[in-house]
């Protein structure tokens, strides 16, 4: 059986006998290696982002939740990779890049075009690091090899121009949600993952859909504060790692929080999601400042920042 992909990189139904006549952009997938199958007329769209940034700039994003239904999110993210990060040192994706990732053999849209765009970005020399989220915790070594991205453990401490910054997806901080923490421990168990990945893709899809339905129902019945981060968990992890700055996602509540800890001011930055058309959150971290802004496909890369801060006013934790 020969599989075909259309200009969006999506698999085309094999029953379409008149495929080539109706869709001249479609090509057999065996002619399109997974790491380099988009080129020329197969590019899904032309980028509309026009930006100007300097080096000594790092971008941090989270909770993009790429999926086959919301094409606008996919197109904005691909524009971001193709043009928005050309003059950037590093990009950190703090989990839930994909809304559902059922293994590195999951070739459903939009996985292939996104992996290709990531590969092209890393080939240009941009360092891209990725954390697992609760929707894409099965990202693995094949994903790393194909894209050139680096999967980091959660949490990780990174150096941003002389500042030690703790990054995490953020769900480990939601300790009040005990049922979720039990679920998280299970899905991150290596034996559980091996058994799940041994199943045929069709069975994985069915099981994942069932879990998602149960999860959505559980979320509807939980108080909002239970699903937010726990203050003590935040303080404990920042003290454990001895950091002054922490960046996380998961809660989708974009904000910059400054709190006093052991007599010092520490900063917790929360990244938002990419669901809303004009409110796709990005943290822009430069040598002396950081700011929360938004990514768009329009002329501006980020709009008026939601909040900016000078790094010089903060002192490191002892």
C-alpha angles and dihedrals in degrees: 000000000000117000122208132203126206128220091281091056092249121141112255121222109263091219091072096100094178092051099129093046094049097036113031090177092064117102135178110271092227086069090054112063110210092246096049114019100119117079140129112348091008093071105117095226144332116271119251099188117111115183142156120210134156130225119269086066128125127185124210121191137164144180098030089152096198110203141161095252102054100057093168090067091049093049093048091049092049090050088050091054096042099047113356098070102038094113096035128114099210143356123205119196107196101202141297095061085150125040090219129010115175099180139314089282091061101116098172120129128308097019099083099050091043092052090048092052091048090051092051091049094051090045087059088058102260111141109226121187125186134199123202116252130197090264099046104030090133095068104130149174095294090057089052093049095048098044102032089230122137121233111216128200117253114270108028133170114223134183116238108187094316098325121110108225127185113217126191137155086243105231092105087066094058093085095150088070096075096170091055092048090055089050091048092052090052098049092047092052108113094219092051090051094049092051092047094048090051090065121094112264093249091058091046090053092050093048092047092050090052092050091048092052092051091046094051091051091049092050091053090056098046125091112248094239092057090061094049126087120283114242094220092049090053093050093044096053094045091050092045092055095035095230132148096202132050128180123191144153132193098099093065090219104129112208146120114240122194114193137168115249122176089342094307131102113245128183129224114189118196119201120215129219133260099238099108118073098232100025108067102146124227131173112218110200118189133172096276105013145033130200140181114230141148135262118226137171090232129091096288122068094205128006128222103322118254090221135353130194137189111230094210094074093063123081124210120255114256 
